[in-house]
Amino acid sequence: MLVQYCLDGQDIETLKEAAACQYGNYGDLSLKMRYASTRWAKVTAQTVDRPGLLTIHVAPHLLQEVEIYDGQTGAGLAGPIGTQYPYSSEHGLLAGYTFAFDLDTAGQHTFYVRMVTYGLPYSFVEASLDPVTAQEQNQQIGLGIHLGVLGLLTLISTTVYIATRSRIMGVFALNILSLLLSILLGSGLMYVYLWPNSPGFNEWLFTTLFYLKPALWVLLAQTFLLPYQTPNWYRPACNIAYVVVLLMLGLSWLGHKEISNWLMLVFGVTLIPLMQLVAIRETSDIRALYRRILMLGYGLGALVMWIGLLITLYPSDNPRLPIQLSRLVDYVNPIVLLALVMFHYRETVTQLAVAEEENLTMRLGLEFEQRLREERKLMIDMLTHELKNPLASISMAMGSLSNAFKDSDSPVKRRLKNIDQSVRSMDLVLERCNLMNQLDHSALPFSPETVNLRNVMSNIIERFAEGDRVSLHFSGSDTFATDPQFFQMMVSNLIENALKYSAPNSEIKVSMTQSATNETSRLVIEVKNQIGSHGFPDKAQVFARFYRHPSARDKAGSGVGLYLVKALTKLLNGRITYEHDTEHVVFRIELPETTSDA
């Protein structure tokens, strides 16, 4: 039994031209001949003593037209059949067409097989003197097992999706269902049993599913990467991939299958998988192990498809090798997809466990912080209650003693004055701690009203013994709507901080600039002082609670002044910044104007 193929690189339409053609093995076919729309094969059978039954099998199923001629008489023995014709008895159930001929006489018999392709560079002929070979039986069993496994996977994944509404399981079910339908359509099973009189619909549906495969893989990759921060270019690239798939579908429906096939080769199995691999690699917040698993799965799928295409485009002497490799691809892809889905679920469980642990840690931290706040509030309330009355008594006694001494320069009077200043400092510390407690518990009432900036600033500066060091600069309106108590607290703390830590006798510059927009007015308060001997504070900690510069321990203070300024600024929907250079320190507050309706 000998099967050979016409090696002429041109379309041959007549039997006479086919008989004159040069024939050779399947592996000798040129690329041009494999893309010819009409191909010829010659079958030579030799019988010696007895008649025989010749079986000719032509594959694949998606051939538009198949005819068989007697090489001696030139008579047509079978056909035309194919995807352009309704179902007939010659349609085999294993991805092709089967013809049986009785060889009544001994000797050499020659048959010519004419095949009109579907735009794919693949078709072959097999011949045997046995009605059904063991190889064909094994192939039928393999196909049945393959369809059974895919059907079971489709059923399980669809059931899980309906029960859980998991997006990843839904996309996985779509991929497996597409693969199952492609095999049923490509083998001719659905054509035979569901629509035997509609070959065009079978061809159209198979084409659609074939070109949809890259889109389904892109959709699956997007679903895998959905919880992560993908590169900015990834989503537009996926949209371009979907557009290319639609273009391939449109061209194939219009009859330009060769163009669609090349687009499939360039984009479907080359650029699109490469794009997915690069996107997985550049996704920043994905775990290293999960990244490697995804890249391995997509790389393996693309590699297997590429090998299948290469075997189809550059065949060996075994014409069934592309079908066998295609079957292997159809086995590998579901396994790869299933492995990716299972690992995705494992990764999801791991992330949930980590998130639960972080939530527990955060909840315990919040509870601990709340308990600390309550304990601090209780302690400060106790200190305030226990110290306020003694401090008030000491202050009254100091006033009485001070009035008893007429000489203001006497040592006793100076000591009494120092004691009075210490009492006032202690009272101020208590007031700040109490204010900090109120801010922590959101217990400060907010009462905006219009204030006169010049008057308020004059009253604030008069409270400081070194108030003459402060210079005021105003720009814009003298009035501003805000909470006067909060405003005085913020500005007083900034000026006190500047007087305390600036160079001795240096100037403290305070500027207030008010600007109006179409919507509201804004006030910018800037306090600038020369850097003292203690240096400048740490920018990262300057507004932290109880922060004090290491070299400023000799100065009296509680370390909560600037913390209160920032908290009050935030309460007024404002913003505070701190800057410094080699000579000066600058604190800048920006406040929006607040009305009583706000």
Coordinates of C-alpha atoms in Angstrom, one line a residue:
M1 CA 0.0 0.0 0.0
L2 CA 1.5 3.3 -1.1
V3 CA 0.1 6.9 -0.6
Q4 CA 1.9 9.7 -2.3
Y5 CA 1.2 13.5 -2.8
C6 CA 1.4 15.8 -5.8
L7 CA 4.5 17.9 -5.3
D8 CA 3.8 20.5 -8.0
G9 CA 3.5 24.0 -6.4
Q10 CA 0.3 25.0 -8.3
D11 CA -3.4 24.3 -8.2
I12 CA -4.3 21.3 -10.4
E13 CA -8.0 20.9 -11.2
T14 CA -8.3 18.0 -13.7
L15 CA -7.5 14.3 -13.3
K16 CA -5.3 14.5 -16.5
E17 CA -3.1 17.1 -14.9
A18 CA -3.0 15.1 -11.6
A19 CA -1.9 12.0 -13.4
A20 CA 1.0 13.9 -14.9
C21 CA 2.1 15.3 -11.6
Q22 CA 5.2 14.3 -9.8
Y23 CA 4.4 12.5 -6.6
G24 CA 6.4 12.0 -3.4
N25 CA 6.1 11.5 0.4
Y26 CA 4.0 13.8 2.7
G27 CA 7.2 15.3 4.2
D28 CA 8.3 16.4 0.7
L29 CA 5.5 18.9 0.3
S30 CA 6.6 22.4 -0.1
L31 CA 5.1 25.3 1.9
K32 CA 3.6 26.7 -1.3
M33 CA 1.9 23.3 -2.1
R34 CA 0.6 22.9 1.4
Y35 CA -1.2 26.3 1.0
A36 CA -2.6 25.4 -2.4
S37 CA -6.4 25.4 -2.4
T38 CA -6.6 22.1 -4.4
R39 CA -4.4 19.1 -3.5
W40 CA -4.0 15.6 -5.0
A41 CA -3.0 12.3 -3.5
K42 CA -2.3 9.0 -5.3
V43 CA -3.2 5.7 -3.6
T44 CA -1.6 2.5 -5.1
A45 CA -2.9 -0.9 -3.8
Q46 CA -1.5 -4.2 -4.9
T47 CA -3.6 -7.5 -4.6
V48 CA -2.1 -10.8 -5.5
D49 CA -4.2 -13.9 -5.0
R50 CA -7.6 -12.7 -3.9
P51 CA -9.9 -9.7 -4.0
G52 CA -9.8 -7.3 -1.2
L53 CA -11.6 -4.3 0.4
L54 CA -9.7 -1.1 0.2
T55 CA -10.4 1.6 2.8
I56 CA -9.3 5.2 2.1
H57 CA -9.5 7.7 4.9
V58 CA -9.2 11.4 4.1
A59 CA -8.6 14.0 6.9
P60 CA -9.3 16.3 8.5
H61 CA -13.0 16.7 8.7
L62 CA -12.9 20.4 7.7
L63 CA -12.2 19.9 4.0
Q64 CA -14.5 21.7 1.8
E65 CA -14.6 19.0 -0.9
V66 CA -13.3 15.5 -1.4
E67 CA -13.5 13.3 -4.6
I68 CA -11.9 10.0 -5.5
Y69 CA -11.2 8.8 -9.1
D70 CA -10.3 5.5 -10.6
G71 CA -6.7 5.8 -11.9
Q72 CA -7.3 3.4 -14.8
T73 CA -10.7 4.5 -16.1
G74 CA -10.8 8.1 -14.8
A75 CA -14.3 7.5 -13.5
G76 CA -15.4 9.2 -10.3
L77 CA -15.8 6.6 -7.6
A78 CA -16.9 8.8 -4.6
G79 CA -17.8 12.4 -3.8
P80 CA -18.0 15.1 -4.0
I81 CA -18.5 15.4 -0.2
G82 CA -17.2 17.8 2.4
T83 CA -18.2 20.8 4.5
Q84 CA -20.0 22.2 1.5
Y85 CA -22.3 19.2 1.3
P86 CA -24.9 17.6 3.6
Y87 CA -24.1 14.5 5.6
S88 CA -23.5 11.2 3.7
S89 CA -22.4 7.7 4.6
E90 CA -18.8 8.5 3.7
H91 CA -18.5 10.9 6.7
G92 CA -16.4 9.2 9.2
L93 CA -16.7 9.7 13.0
L94 CA -13.0 10.5 13.6
A95 CA -12.2 13.8 12.0
G96 CA -12.4 12.8 8.4
Y97 CA -14.1 10.8 5.6
T98 CA -14.0 7.1 5.0
F99 CA -14.4 5.3 1.6
A100 CA -14.5 1.6 1.0
F101 CA -13.9 0.0 -2.4
D102 CA -14.1 -3.7 -3.5
L103 CA -11.0 -4.8 -5.4
D104 CA -12.4 -7.6 -7.5
T105 CA -9.3 -8.4 -9.5
A106 CA -5.8 -9.1 -8.5
G107 CA -3.1 -6.7 -9.6
Q108 CA -2.2 -3.1 -9.1
H109 CA -5.0 -0.5 -8.5
T110 CA -4.5 3.2 -8.6
F111 CA -6.8 5.9 -7.1
Y112 CA -6.5 9.7 -7.2
V113 CA -7.9 11.7 -4.3
R114 CA -8.8 15.4 -4.9
M115 CA -9.0 17.6 -1.8
V116 CA -10.2 21.2 -1.6
T117 CA -8.9 22.7 1.6
Y118 CA -10.4 25.0 4.2
G119 CA -7.6 27.5 4.1
L120 CA -5.5 25.5 6.6
P121 CA -2.2 24.0 5.4
Y122 CA -3.0 20.5 6.4
S123 CA -4.7 17.5 4.8
F124 CA -3.6 13.8 4.4
V125 CA -4.8 10.5 3.1
E126 CA -4.5 7.0 4.6
A127 CA -5.3 3.7 2.9
S128 CA -5.6 0.1 4.2
L129 CA -6.9 -3.3 3.0
D130 CA -8.4 -3.9 6.4
P131 CA -12.0 -2.6 7.0
V132 CA -11.1 -1.1 10.4
T133 CA -7.5 -0.9 11.6
A134 CA -6.4 -1.2 15.2
Q135 CA -5.0 2.3 15.0
E136 CA -8.4 3.7 14.1
Q137 CA -10.0 1.8 16.9
N138 CA -7.4 3.2 19.4
Q139 CA -8.0 6.7 18.0
Q140 CA -11.7 6.4 18.5
I141 CA -11.2 5.2 22.1
G142 CA -8.8 8.1 22.8
L143 CA -11.2 10.6 21.4
G144 CA -14.0 9.2 23.6
I145 CA -11.9 9.4 26.7
H146 CA -10.8 12.9 25.8
L147 CA -14.3 14.1 25.3
G148 CA -15.4 12.5 28.5
V149 CA -12.7 14.2 30.6
L150 CA -13.5 17.6 29.0
G151 CA -17.2 17.1 29.6
L152 CA -16.6 16.2 33.2
L153 CA -14.4 19.3 33.7
T154 CA -17.0 21.5 32.1
L155 CA -19.8 20.1 34.3
I156 CA -17.7 20.5 37.5
S157 CA -16.5 24.0 36.7
T158 CA -20.0 25.2 35.7
T159 CA -21.5 23.7 38.9
V160 CA -18.8 25.4 41.1
Y161 CA -19.4 28.7 39.3
I162 CA -23.2 28.5 39.8
A163 CA -22.7 27.7 43.4
T164 CA -20.0 30.3 44.2
R165 CA -20.2 32.9 41.4
S166 CA -16.4 32.8 41.3
R167 CA -15.2 34.9 38.3
I168 CA -12.1 32.7 37.8
M169 CA -14.2 29.5 37.8
G170 CA -16.6 31.0 35.3
V171 CA -13.8 32.0 32.9
F172 CA -12.2 28.6 33.3
A173 CA -15.5 26.9 32.5
L174 CA -15.8 29.1 29.3
N175 CA -12.3 28.0 28.2
I176 CA -13.0 24.3 28.8
L177 CA -16.4 24.5 27.1
S178 CA -14.8 26.2 24.1
L179 CA -12.2 23.4 23.8
L180 CA -14.9 20.7 24.1
L181 CA -17.0 22.3 21.4
S182 CA -14.0 22.7 19.1
I183 CA -13.2 19.0 19.3
L184 CA -16.9 18.0 18.8
L185 CA -17.1 20.4 15.7
G186 CA -13.7 19.5 14.3
S187 CA -14.3 15.7 14.5
G188 CA -17.6 16.1 12.8
L189 CA -19.6 14.6 15.7
M190 CA -21.9 17.6 16.1
Y191 CA -22.3 17.9 12.3
V192 CA -23.4 14.3 12.0
Y193 CA -25.8 14.2 14.9
L194 CA -27.1 17.7 15.3
W195 CA -27.2 19.5 11.9
P196 CA -26.3 17.0 9.1
N197 CA -28.0 19.3 6.5
S198 CA -26.2 22.5 7.7
P199 CA -22.5 22.0 6.9
G200 CA -22.0 25.8 6.6
F201 CA -23.1 26.4 10.2
N202 CA -20.7 23.7 11.5
E203 CA -17.8 25.4 9.6
W204 CA -18.8 28.9 10.8
L205 CA -19.1 27.8 14.5
F206 CA -15.7 25.9 14.4
T207 CA -14.0 29.0 12.9
T208 CA -15.5 31.3 15.5
L209 CA -14.3 29.1 18.4
F210 CA -10.9 28.7 16.8
Y211 CA -10.3 32.4 16.6
L212 CA -11.8 33.1 20.0
K213 CA -9.2 31.1 21.8
P214 CA -6.7 34.0 22.3
A215 CA -9.5 36.2 23.6
L216 CA -10.5 33.6 26.2
W217 CA -6.8 33.2 27.3
V218 CA -6.5 37.0 27.6
L219 CA -9.7 37.1 29.7
L220 CA -8.4 34.3 31.9
A221 CA -5.1 36.2 32.5
Q222 CA -6.9 39.4 33.3
T223 CA -9.0 37.5 35.9
F224 CA -5.9 36.0 37.4
L225 CA -4.3 39.5 37.7
L226 CA -7.5 41.3 38.7
P227 CA -6.5 41.6 42.5
Y228 CA -3.1 43.0 41.7
Q229 CA -1.6 46.3 40.4
T230 CA -0.9 45.5 36.8
P231 CA 1.2 47.8 34.5
N232 CA -0.5 50.9 33.1
W233 CA -0.2 49.6 29.5
Y234 CA -1.8 46.2 30.3
R235 CA -5.5 47.0 30.0
P236 CA -5.1 48.9 26.7
A237 CA -3.0 46.0 25.4
C238 CA -5.8 43.6 26.3
N239 CA -8.3 45.8 24.5
I240 CA -6.1 45.8 21.4
A241 CA -5.9 41.9 21.6
Y242 CA -9.7 41.8 21.7
V243 CA -9.9 44.0 18.7
V244 CA -7.4 41.8 16.8
V245 CA -9.6 38.7 17.6
L246 CA -12.7 40.5 16.3
L247 CA -10.7 41.4 13.1
M248 CA -9.7 37.8 12.6
L249 CA -13.3 36.7 13.0
G250 CA -14.6 39.3 10.6
L251 CA -12.0 38.4 8.0
S252 CA -12.7 34.7 8.3
W253 CA -16.5 35.3 7.9
L254 CA -15.8 37.3 4.8
G255 CA -13.8 34.5 3.3
H256 CA -10.3 35.8 3.9
K257 CA -9.1 32.9 6.0
E258 CA -5.5 33.1 4.9
I259 CA -5.2 36.6 6.4
S260 CA -6.9 35.4 9.6
N261 CA -4.5 32.5 9.8
W262 CA -1.5 34.7 9.6
L263 CA -3.0 37.1 12.2
M264 CA -3.6 34.1 14.4
L265 CA 0.1 33.1 14.0
V266 CA 1.5 36.5 14.6
F267 CA -0.8 37.7 17.3
G268 CA -2.8 34.7 18.7
V269 CA 0.1 32.4 19.5
T270 CA 3.0 34.9 19.5
L271 CA 2.5 38.5 20.5
I272 CA -0.5 38.0 22.8
P273 CA 1.2 35.3 24.9
L274 CA 4.3 37.4 25.1
M275 CA 2.3 40.3 26.3
Q276 CA 0.7 38.2 29.0
L277 CA 4.2 37.0 30.2
V278 CA 5.6 40.5 30.3
A279 CA 2.5 41.8 32.2
I280 CA 2.8 39.0 34.8
R281 CA 6.5 39.8 35.2
E282 CA 5.9 43.5 35.7
T283 CA 2.9 43.1 38.1
S284 CA 4.5 44.5 41.3
D285 CA 2.5 43.3 44.2
I286 CA 2.2 39.6 43.2
R287 CA 4.1 37.0 45.2
A288 CA 7.2 35.6 43.5
L289 CA 6.1 32.0 43.6
Y290 CA 2.7 32.8 42.1
R291 CA 4.3 34.9 39.4
R292 CA 6.6 32.0 38.4
I293 CA 3.6 29.6 38.3
L294 CA 1.6 31.9 36.1
M295 CA 4.5 32.5 33.7
L296 CA 5.3 28.8 33.6
G297 CA 1.6 28.0 32.8
Y298 CA 1.2 30.6 30.0
G299 CA 4.7 29.9 28.6
L300 CA 4.0 26.2 28.5
G301 CA 0.6 26.7 26.8
A302 CA 2.2 29.0 24.2
L303 CA 5.1 26.7 23.6
V304 CA 2.9 23.7 22.9
M305 CA 0.7 25.7 20.5
W306 CA 3.9 26.9 18.7
I307 CA 5.2 23.3 18.3
G308 CA 1.8 22.3 16.9
L309 CA 1.9 25.0 14.3
L310 CA 5.5 24.2 13.3
I311 CA 4.6 20.6 12.8
T312 CA 1.7 21.6 10.7
L313 CA 3.6 24.1 8.6
Y314 CA 6.7 21.9 8.2
P315 CA 5.4 18.3 8.4
S316 CA 7.4 15.1 8.8
D317 CA 6.7 11.8 6.9
N318 CA 4.1 11.0 9.5
P319 CA 0.9 12.9 8.4
R320 CA -0.9 12.0 11.6
L321 CA 1.7 13.8 13.8
P322 CA -0.1 17.2 13.7
I323 CA -3.4 15.5 14.8
Q324 CA -1.6 13.6 17.6
L325 CA 0.2 16.8 18.7
S326 CA -3.1 18.7 18.5
R327 CA -4.7 16.0 20.8
L328 CA -1.7 16.4 23.1
V329 CA -2.3 20.2 23.2
D330 CA -6.0 19.6 23.9
Y331 CA -4.9 17.5 26.9
V332 CA -2.2 19.8 28.1
N333 CA -4.1 23.0 28.0
P334 CA -6.9 21.9 30.4
I335 CA -4.4 20.5 32.8
V336 CA -2.4 23.7 32.7
L337 CA -5.6 25.8 33.2
L338 CA -6.8 23.6 36.0
A339 CA -3.4 23.8 37.7
L340 CA -3.4 27.6 37.4
V341 CA -7.0 27.8 38.8
M342 CA -6.1 25.5 41.7
F343 CA -3.0 27.5 42.5
H344 CA -5.0 30.7 42.2
Y345 CA -7.4 29.4 44.9
R346 CA -4.5 28.4 47.0
E347 CA -3.1 31.9 46.6
T348 CA -6.5 33.4 47.5
V349 CA -6.7 31.3 50.7
T350 CA -3.2 32.4 51.6
Q351 CA -4.0 36.1 51.1
L352 CA -7.2 35.7 53.1
A353 CA -5.2 34.2 56.0
V354 CA -2.7 37.0 55.8
A355 CA -5.5 39.6 55.7
E356 CA -7.3 38.0 58.7
E357 CA -4.0 38.0 60.6
E358 CA -3.4 41.7 59.7
N359 CA -7.0 42.6 60.7
L360 CA -6.6 40.8 64.0
T361 CA -3.4 42.6 64.7
M362 CA -5.0 45.9 63.7
R363 CA -8.0 45.3 65.8
L364 CA -5.9 44.4 68.8
G365 CA -3.8 47.5 68.2
L366 CA -6.8 49.7 68.0
E367 CA -8.2 48.2 71.2
F368 CA -4.9 48.7 73.0
E369 CA -4.7 52.3 71.7
Q370 CA -8.2 53.0 72.9
R371 CA -7.4 51.5 76.3
L372 CA -4.3 53.7 76.5
R373 CA -6.4 56.8 75.6
E374 CA -8.9 56.0 78.3
E375 CA -6.1 55.5 80.8
R376 CA -4.3 58.6 79.8
K377 CA -7.6 60.6 79.9
L378 CA -8.3 59.3 83.4
M379 CA -4.8 60.1 84.6
I380 CA -4.8 63.6 83.1
D381 CA -8.3 64.3 84.6
M382 CA -7.0 63.2 88.0
L383 CA -3.9 65.3 87.7
T384 CA -5.9 68.3 86.5
H385 CA -8.4 67.9 89.4
E386 CA -5.7 67.3 92.0
L387 CA -3.3 70.1 90.8
K388 CA -5.6 72.8 89.6
N389 CA -6.8 73.8 93.1
P390 CA -3.4 73.7 94.8
L391 CA -1.9 75.8 91.9
A392 CA -4.8 78.3 92.2
S393 CA -4.1 78.5 96.0
I394 CA -0.4 79.0 95.4
S395 CA -1.1 81.7 92.8
M396 CA -3.4 83.6 95.2
A397 CA -0.9 83.3 98.0
M398 CA 1.8 84.6 95.7
G399 CA -0.3 87.6 94.8
S400 CA -0.9 88.4 98.5
L401 CA 2.8 88.0 99.4
S402 CA 3.9 90.1 96.4
N403 CA 1.6 93.0 97.5
A404 CA 3.3 92.9 100.9
F405 CA 6.6 93.8 99.4
K406 CA 6.8 97.4 98.0
D407 CA 10.3 97.2 96.7
S408 CA 10.1 95.6 93.3
D409 CA 13.8 94.9 93.1
S410 CA 14.0 93.0 96.4
P411 CA 15.3 89.4 96.1
V412 CA 12.2 88.1 97.8
K413 CA 9.9 89.7 95.2
R414 CA 12.0 88.4 92.4
R415 CA 11.8 84.9 93.8
L416 CA 8.0 85.3 94.2
K417 CA 7.8 86.3 90.6
N418 CA 9.8 83.3 89.4
I419 CA 7.5 81.0 91.5
D420 CA 4.5 82.7 89.9
Q421 CA 5.9 82.1 86.4
S422 CA 6.5 78.4 87.3
V423 CA 2.9 78.1 88.5
R424 CA 1.7 79.6 85.3
S425 CA 3.8 77.2 83.2
M426 CA 2.5 74.2 85.1
D427 CA -1.1 75.5 84.6
L428 CA -0.4 75.9 80.9
V429 CA 0.9 72.3 80.7
L430 CA -2.2 71.0 82.3
E431 CA -4.4 73.0 79.9
R432 CA -2.5 71.6 76.9
C433 CA -2.8 68.0 78.2
N434 CA -6.6 68.6 78.8
L435 CA -6.9 70.0 75.3
M436 CA -5.0 67.0 73.8
N437 CA -7.5 64.7 75.6
Q438 CA -10.4 66.6 74.2
L439 CA -9.0 66.4 70.7
D440 CA -8.4 62.7 71.0
H441 CA -12.0 62.2 72.0
S442 CA -13.5 64.8 69.5
A443 CA -14.9 66.7 72.5
L444 CA -14.0 70.2 71.4
P445 CA -17.0 72.3 70.2
F446 CA -16.5 74.1 66.9
S447 CA -17.9 77.6 66.9
P448 CA -16.8 79.7 63.9
E449 CA -17.3 83.5 63.8
T450 CA -15.7 86.5 62.1
V451 CA -12.5 87.7 64.0
N452 CA -10.4 90.8 63.5
L453 CA -6.9 89.5 62.8
R454 CA -5.1 92.6 64.0
N455 CA -6.9 92.7 67.4
V456 CA -6.5 89.0 68.0
M457 CA -2.8 89.1 67.2
S458 CA -2.2 92.1 69.4
N459 CA -3.9 90.3 72.3
I460 CA -1.8 87.2 71.7
I461 CA 1.5 89.1 71.6
E462 CA 0.8 91.0 74.8
R463 CA 0.8 87.7 76.7
F464 CA 4.5 87.1 76.1
A465 CA 7.2 88.8 78.0
E466 CA 9.3 88.9 74.8
G467 CA 6.4 90.0 72.7
D468 CA 8.4 93.0 71.4
R469 CA 10.6 90.5 69.4
V470 CA 7.5 89.7 67.2
S471 CA 6.9 91.7 64.1
L472 CA 3.5 91.4 62.3
H473 CA 2.8 91.8 58.6
F474 CA -0.7 91.7 57.2
S475 CA -1.9 91.4 53.6
G476 CA -5.5 91.4 52.4
S477 CA -8.5 91.8 54.6
D478 CA -8.3 92.2 58.4
T479 CA -11.3 90.0 59.1
F480 CA -11.5 86.2 58.7
A481 CA -14.2 83.7 59.6
T482 CA -12.9 80.8 61.8
D483 CA -13.1 79.5 65.3
P484 CA -11.4 82.2 67.4
Q485 CA -10.5 79.8 70.3
F486 CA -8.8 77.3 67.9
F487 CA -7.1 80.2 66.0
Q488 CA -5.6 81.7 69.2
M489 CA -4.4 78.3 70.4
M490 CA -2.6 77.6 67.1
V491 CA -0.9 81.0 66.7
S492 CA 0.0 81.2 70.4
N493 CA 1.7 77.8 70.3
L494 CA 3.7 78.7 67.1
I495 CA 4.8 82.1 68.5
E496 CA 5.7 80.5 71.9
N497 CA 7.7 77.8 70.1
A498 CA 9.6 80.4 68.0
L499 CA 10.4 82.6 71.0
K500 CA 11.6 79.6 73.0
Y501 CA 13.9 78.0 70.5
S502 CA 15.1 80.9 68.3
A503 CA 18.4 82.8 68.7
P504 CA 18.3 85.2 71.7
N505 CA 16.9 88.7 70.9
S506 CA 16.4 87.7 67.3
E507 CA 13.3 88.8 65.4
I508 CA 10.2 86.6 65.0
K509 CA 8.4 87.3 61.8
V510 CA 4.7 86.6 61.7
S511 CA 2.8 87.2 58.4
M512 CA -0.8 86.8 57.5
T513 CA -1.9 86.8 53.9
Q514 CA -5.5 86.5 52.9
S515 CA -6.5 85.7 49.3
A516 CA -10.0 85.2 47.9
T517 CA -11.1 82.9 45.1
N518 CA -14.5 82.5 43.4
E519 CA -15.5 79.9 46.0
T520 CA -13.9 80.9 49.3
S521 CA -11.1 82.9 51.1
R522 CA -7.9 81.4 52.4
L523 CA -5.6 82.6 55.1
V524 CA -1.9 81.8 55.1
I525 CA -0.1 82.2 58.4
E526 CA 3.7 82.1 58.4
V527 CA 5.9 82.1 61.5
K528 CA 9.6 82.5 60.7
N529 CA 12.5 82.6 63.2
Q530 CA 16.2 82.3 63.2
I531 CA 17.7 78.9 64.3
G532 CA 18.9 78.9 67.8
S533 CA 21.7 77.0 69.5
H534 CA 19.5 73.8 69.7
G535 CA 19.4 73.5 65.9
F536 CA 16.2 72.7 63.9
P537 CA 13.7 69.9 64.8
D538 CA 13.4 66.6 62.9
K539 CA 11.0 67.1 60.0
A540 CA 9.6 63.6 60.3
Q541 CA 8.8 64.0 64.1
V542 CA 8.3 67.7 64.6
F543 CA 4.5 67.3 64.8
A544 CA 4.6 64.0 66.8
R545 CA 3.1 63.9 70.3
F546 CA 5.6 64.5 73.1
Y547 CA 8.5 65.1 70.6
R548 CA 11.3 67.3 71.9
H549 CA 14.7 67.9 70.3
P550 CA 17.5 66.0 72.2
S551 CA 19.5 69.2 72.7
A552 CA 16.4 71.1 74.0
R553 CA 15.9 69.2 77.2
D554 CA 17.1 72.2 79.3
K555 CA 14.1 74.2 78.1
A556 CA 10.8 73.9 79.9
G557 CA 8.0 72.3 77.8
S558 CA 5.7 69.3 77.4
G559 CA 6.3 68.4 73.7
V560 CA 2.6 68.7 72.8
G561 CA 2.5 72.3 71.5
L562 CA 3.1 71.6 67.8
Y563 CA 1.1 68.4 68.0
L564 CA -1.9 70.5 69.1
V565 CA -1.3 73.0 66.3
K566 CA -1.4 70.3 63.7
A567 CA -4.5 68.7 65.2
L568 CA -6.4 72.0 65.4
T569 CA -5.3 72.9 61.9
K570 CA -6.8 69.6 60.6
L571 CA -9.9 70.2 62.6
L572 CA -10.3 73.5 60.7
N573 CA -9.7 71.7 57.3
G574 CA -6.4 73.4 57.0
R575 CA -2.8 72.3 56.3
I576 CA 0.5 72.9 58.2
T577 CA 4.0 72.6 56.7
Y578 CA 7.5 72.9 58.2
E579 CA 10.6 74.0 56.3
H580 CA 14.1 75.1 57.2
D581 CA 17.3 76.2 55.7
T582 CA 20.7 76.8 57.2
E583 CA 19.6 79.9 59.1
H584 CA 15.8 80.0 59.5
V585 CA 12.8 77.8 60.5
V586 CA 9.4 78.4 58.9
F587 CA 6.0 77.1 59.9
R588 CA 3.2 77.8 57.5
I589 CA -0.5 77.2 58.1
E590 CA -3.2 77.4 55.3
L591 CA -6.8 77.8 56.5
P592 CA -10.0 78.0 54.5
E593 CA -12.6 80.5 55.7
T594 CA -15.4 78.8 57.7
T595 CA -18.9 80.0 58.1
S596 CA -21.4 79.1 60.7
D597 CA -23.3 77.0 58.1
A598 CA -20.2 74.8 57.4

